[in-house]
Amino acid sequence: MAIRGELFLCGLGMDRLGDMSLATGLAIASCRRLYYMNADGPRLSPWFESLGPPLRLLRPEEEALDDRERIAVFGSEICEDLQQGRRVAYLTYGHPLLLSDGVNIAKFCRTRSFECRVFNAVSSVDAILSVTYSPSFATSSSDTPADRAICPPRPGTSSTLCTFVPNGIS
């Protein structure tokens, strides 16, 4: 039986290095190749190169492809590496299964009998909530009902979050 590789879906968070977990960093360092499909790859490539493994970025001619076609291109290359027994990582902003192509890469590989391991990170939702809770938001001079909305704490919810979320939104 052939040795099959491993696929890691790695969330980099919203600040990349500051949001990336130690476990994610160790997983990335153990890989033979990294995949990153966002168009800002060339700008970030010095940082990616500091991670160690070779990096496969979105090529300029691939930017015109629709999402399904890009998933097929990257997914096929990832599955080829996995078939060769290589450990690889797909890198993405935020949490790899939330508002990310990571879920599509996972589905593509799973339909070809490859499993993946997810390394989560700070998600876009976390980033939005942290900005919402920032002092500049809390001391806003705006006087809309949304800014004044205060709800009593409920079990399992944050009273701080309720302070900034209008009634009816949960």
Coordinates of N, CA, C and O in Angstrom, one line a residue, residues 9-14 92-103 118-126:
L9 N -5.0 22.2 6.5 CA -5.6 23.5 6.2 C -5.3 24.5 7.3 O -5.7 24.3 8.5
C10 N -4.5 25.5 7.0 CA -3.9 26.3 8.1 C -4.5 27.8 8.0 O -4.3 28.5 7.0
G11 N -5.2 28.2 9.0 CA -5.6 29.5 9.2 C -4.5 30.4 9.7 O -3.8 30.0 10.6
L12 N -4.3 31.5 9.0 CA -3.2 32.4 9.4 C -3.8 33.6 10.2 O -3.0 34.5 10.6
G13 N -5.1 33.6 10.5 CA -5.6 34.7 11.2 C -5.8 36.0 10.3 O -5.6 35.9 9.1
M14 N -6.0 37.1 10.9 CA -6.2 38.3 10.2 C -4.9 39.1 10.1 O -4.8 40.0 9.3
T92 N -4.5 30.1 4.4 CA -5.6 31.1 4.1 C -5.7 32.1 5.3 O -5.3 31.8 6.4
Y93 N -6.3 33.2 5.0 CA -6.6 34.2 6.0 C -7.7 33.6 7.0 O -8.5 32.7 6.6
G94 N -7.7 34.1 8.2 CA -8.7 33.7 9.1 C -8.8 32.3 9.4 O -7.8 31.6 9.4
H95 N -10.0 31.8 9.7 CA -10.2 30.3 9.9 C -10.3 29.7 8.6 O -11.1 30.2 7.7
P96 N -9.7 28.6 8.3 CA -9.7 27.9 7.0 C -11.0 27.4 6.6 O -11.2 27.1 5.4
L97 N -12.0 27.3 7.5 CA -13.3 26.8 7.1 C -14.4 27.8 7.2 O -15.6 27.5 7.1
L98 N -14.0 29.1 7.4 CA -15.0 30.2 7.6 C -14.7 31.3 6.6 O -13.6 31.9 6.6
L99 N -15.6 31.5 5.6 CA -15.4 32.5 4.6 C -14.1 32.4 3.9 O -13.3 33.3 3.7
S100 N -13.7 31.1 3.5 CA -12.4 30.8 2.9 C -12.6 29.7 1.9 O -13.5 28.9 1.9
D101 N -11.6 29.7 0.9 CA -11.6 28.6 0.0 C -11.1 27.3 0.6 O -11.1 26.3 0.0
G102 N -10.7 27.4 1.8 CA -10.2 26.2 2.5 C -11.2 25.1 2.5 O -10.9 23.9 2.3
V103 N -12.5 25.4 2.7 CA -13.5 24.4 2.7 C -13.7 23.7 1.4 O -13.9 22.5 1.2
V118 N -7.3 20.4 10.2 CA -7.6 21.9 10.2 C -6.8 22.5 11.4 O -6.9 22.0 12.6
F119 N -6.1 23.5 11.1 CA -5.4 24.3 12.2 C -6.1 25.7 12.1 O -5.9 26.5 11.2
N120 N -6.9 26.0 13.1 CA -7.7 27.2 13.1 C -6.9 28.4 13.5 O -5.8 28.3 14.1
A121 N -7.5 29.6 13.3 CA -6.9 30.8 13.8 C -8.0 31.9 14.0 O -9.2 31.6 13.8
V122 N -7.6 33.0 14.3 CA -8.5 34.1 14.5 C -9.3 34.3 13.2 O -8.7 34.4 12.1
S123 N -10.6 34.3 13.2 CA -11.4 34.4 12.0 C -11.8 35.9 11.7 O -11.6 36.8 12.5
S124 N -12.4 36.0 10.6 CA -12.9 37.4 10.2 C -14.0 37.8 11.2 O -14.0 39.0 11.5
V125 N -14.8 36.9 11.7 CA -15.8 37.3 12.7 C -15.1 37.8 14.0 O -15.5 38.8 14.6
D126 N -14.0 37.1 14.4 CA -13.3 37.6 15.6 C -12.7 39.0 15.4 O -12.7 39.8 16.2

